[in-house]
Coordinates of C-alpha atoms in Angstrom, one line a residue:
M1112 CA -31.1 6.1 -11.4
T1113 CA -28.0 4.1 -10.8
E1114 CA -28.3 1.5 -8.0
K1115 CA -25.8 1.7 -5.1
V1116 CA -24.6 -1.9 -5.8
E1117 CA -23.9 -0.9 -9.4
V1118 CA -21.8 2.0 -8.2
A1119 CA -20.0 -0.2 -5.7
E1120 CA -19.3 -2.8 -8.3
R1121 CA -17.9 -0.2 -10.7
L1122 CA -15.7 1.1 -7.9
F1123 CA -14.4 -2.4 -7.1
E1124 CA -13.7 -3.1 -10.7
L1125 CA -11.8 0.2 -11.1
Y1126 CA -9.8 -0.4 -8.0
H1127 CA -8.7 -3.9 -9.2
R1128 CA -7.9 -2.6 -12.7
V1129 CA -5.9 0.3 -11.4
H1130 CA -4.1 -2.0 -8.9
R1131 CA -3.1 -4.3 -11.8
L1132 CA -2.0 -1.5 -14.0
V1133 CA 0.1 0.1 -11.3
N1134 CA 1.5 -3.2 -10.1
A1135 CA 2.5 -4.1 -13.7
S1136 CA 4.2 -0.8 -14.3
M1137 CA 6.1 -1.0 -11.0
S1138 CA 7.0 -4.7 -11.5
E1139 CA 8.8 -3.8 -14.7
E1140 CA 11.2 -1.8 -12.6
G1141 CA 11.7 -4.8 -10.2
V1142 CA 9.5 -3.9 -7.3
S1143 CA 5.8 -5.0 -7.2
L1144 CA 3.2 -2.8 -5.6
A1145 CA 3.1 -5.3 -2.6
R1146 CA 6.8 -5.2 -2.0
S1147 CA 6.9 -1.4 -2.4
K1148 CA 4.5 -1.1 0.5
F1149 CA 7.0 -2.7 2.8
L1150 CA 9.9 -0.7 1.4
F1151 CA 7.9 2.6 1.6
Y1152 CA 7.0 1.9 5.2
L1153 CA 10.6 1.2 6.2
N1154 CA 11.9 4.1 4.2
T1155 CA 9.4 6.5 5.8
L1156 CA 9.4 5.3 9.4
G1157 CA 12.8 3.7 9.7
P1158 CA 13.9 0.4 11.2
C1159 CA 11.2 -1.6 13.0
R1160 CA 10.1 -5.2 13.9
C1161 CA 8.0 -7.4 11.6
A1162 CA 5.2 -7.2 14.1
D1163 CA 5.2 -3.4 13.8
I1164 CA 5.0 -3.7 10.0
A1165 CA 2.2 -6.2 10.2
A1166 CA 0.1 -4.0 12.5
A1167 CA 0.7 -0.9 10.4
L1168 CA -0.1 -2.5 7.1
G1169 CA -2.9 -4.8 8.3
F1170 CA -1.1 -7.9 7.2
A1171 CA -0.7 -11.3 9.0
A1172 CA 2.6 -11.7 10.7
R1173 CA 3.4 -14.7 8.4
T1174 CA 2.8 -12.7 5.3
V1175 CA 5.2 -10.0 6.5
T1176 CA 7.8 -12.5 7.4
E1177 CA 7.6 -14.1 4.0
A1178 CA 7.8 -10.8 2.2
I1179 CA 10.8 -9.7 4.4
D1180 CA 12.5 -13.0 3.6
G1181 CA 12.3 -12.2 -0.1
L1182 CA 13.3 -8.6 0.3
E1183 CA 16.3 -9.7 2.4
R1184 CA 17.3 -12.3 -0.2
D1185 CA 17.3 -9.5 -2.8
G1186 CA 19.4 -7.3 -0.6
M1187 CA 16.6 -4.6 -0.2
V1188 CA 16.3 -5.0 3.6
L1189 CA 18.5 -6.0 6.4
R1190 CA 17.6 -8.0 9.5
E1191 CA 19.5 -7.3 12.7
P1192 CA 19.1 -8.4 16.3
D1193 CA 16.8 -6.2 18.4
P1194 CA 18.8 -4.9 21.3
E1195 CA 15.7 -4.9 23.5
D1196 CA 14.4 -8.4 22.7
R1197 CA 16.8 -11.1 21.6
R1198 CA 13.9 -13.1 20.1
A1199 CA 13.0 -10.3 17.7
K1200 CA 14.8 -8.7 14.7
I1201 CA 14.9 -5.1 13.5
I1202 CA 14.2 -4.7 9.8
S1203 CA 15.7 -1.7 7.9
I1204 CA 15.8 -0.7 4.3
T1205 CA 19.1 -0.9 2.5
D1206 CA 20.5 1.5 -0.1
R1207 CA 19.6 -1.0 -2.8
G1208 CA 16.0 -1.1 -1.4
R1209 CA 15.8 2.7 -1.6
L1210 CA 17.0 2.7 -5.1
A1211 CA 14.6 0.0 -6.1
L1212 CA 11.7 1.9 -4.4
E1213 CA 12.6 5.1 -6.1
A1214 CA 12.8 3.4 -9.5
A1215 CA 9.4 1.7 -9.0
L1216 CA 7.7 4.9 -7.9
Q1217 CA 8.4 6.7 -11.2
P1218 CA 6.2 4.3 -13.3
R1219 CA 3.6 4.3 -10.6
H1220 CA 3.3 8.1 -10.9
R1221 CA 3.3 7.9 -14.7
T1222 CA 0.5 5.3 -14.7
I1223 CA -1.6 7.4 -12.2
D1224 CA -1.0 10.6 -14.2
E1225 CA -2.1 8.9 -17.4
L1226 CA -5.2 7.4 -15.8
F1227 CA -6.3 10.6 -14.1
S1228 CA -5.8 12.7 -17.3
A1229 CA -9.3 11.4 -18.2
L1230 CA -10.6 13.9 -15.6
D1231 CA -10.2 17.7 -15.6
D1232 CA -9.2 19.6 -12.4
C1233 CA -12.8 20.1 -11.3
E1234 CA -13.7 16.5 -11.9
R1235 CA -10.7 15.3 -9.9
T1236 CA -11.6 17.6 -7.1
E1237 CA -15.2 16.4 -7.0
L1238 CA -14.0 12.7 -7.1
F1239 CA -11.6 13.4 -4.2
R1240 CA -14.5 14.9 -2.2
L1241 CA -16.9 12.0 -3.0
L1242 CA -14.2 9.4 -2.1
G1243 CA -13.7 11.3 1.2
C1244 CA -17.4 11.0 2.0
L1245 CA -17.3 7.3 1.3
R1246 CA -14.1 6.8 3.3
E1247 CA -15.6 8.7 6.2
K1248 CA -18.8 6.5 6.1
A1249 CA -16.7 3.3 5.9
S1250 CA -14.8 4.4 9.0
E1251 CA -18.0 5.1 10.9
I1252 CA -19.3 1.6 9.9
D1253 CA -16.0 0.0 10.8
D1254 CA -15.8 1.8 14.1
S1255 CA -19.3 0.7 15.0
R1256 CA -18.4 -2.9 14.4
Q1257 CA -15.3 -2.9 16.5
P1258 CA -15.8 -4.7 19.8
V1259 CA -15.7 -2.5 22.9
A1260 CA -12.9 -3.3 25.3
A1261 CA -14.1 -4.3 28.7

């Protein structure tokens, strides 16, 4: 019988390998997986503050600021004053950012299609179900560890 730790280690290994494969394929088109997360968020939800992006993606504010600096330098996002808070800036995706995101998503999808071709429809459905069970349990554990507000 396979030990839980062995299964977890294989899952971690797979995650990191898939992450590297997808990142490499997307980077060839000019947008890394990390940068695409910011562009995707802005493209989907529209203009927002860096703090909103940090909260939504679970990144430190400094990480978001540095990423936005690079995306702005490359013309993929635009920073404008926040009309409600003169200390803050509103970040929005530019047309160039949308084009770069679209170009990077194509190799991402190709890589994922190639990888998951190793499984038939039934196996993919079962994997999806099993991952859902693990995700649900992880949420339960995470929720139980959150401090209760007083």
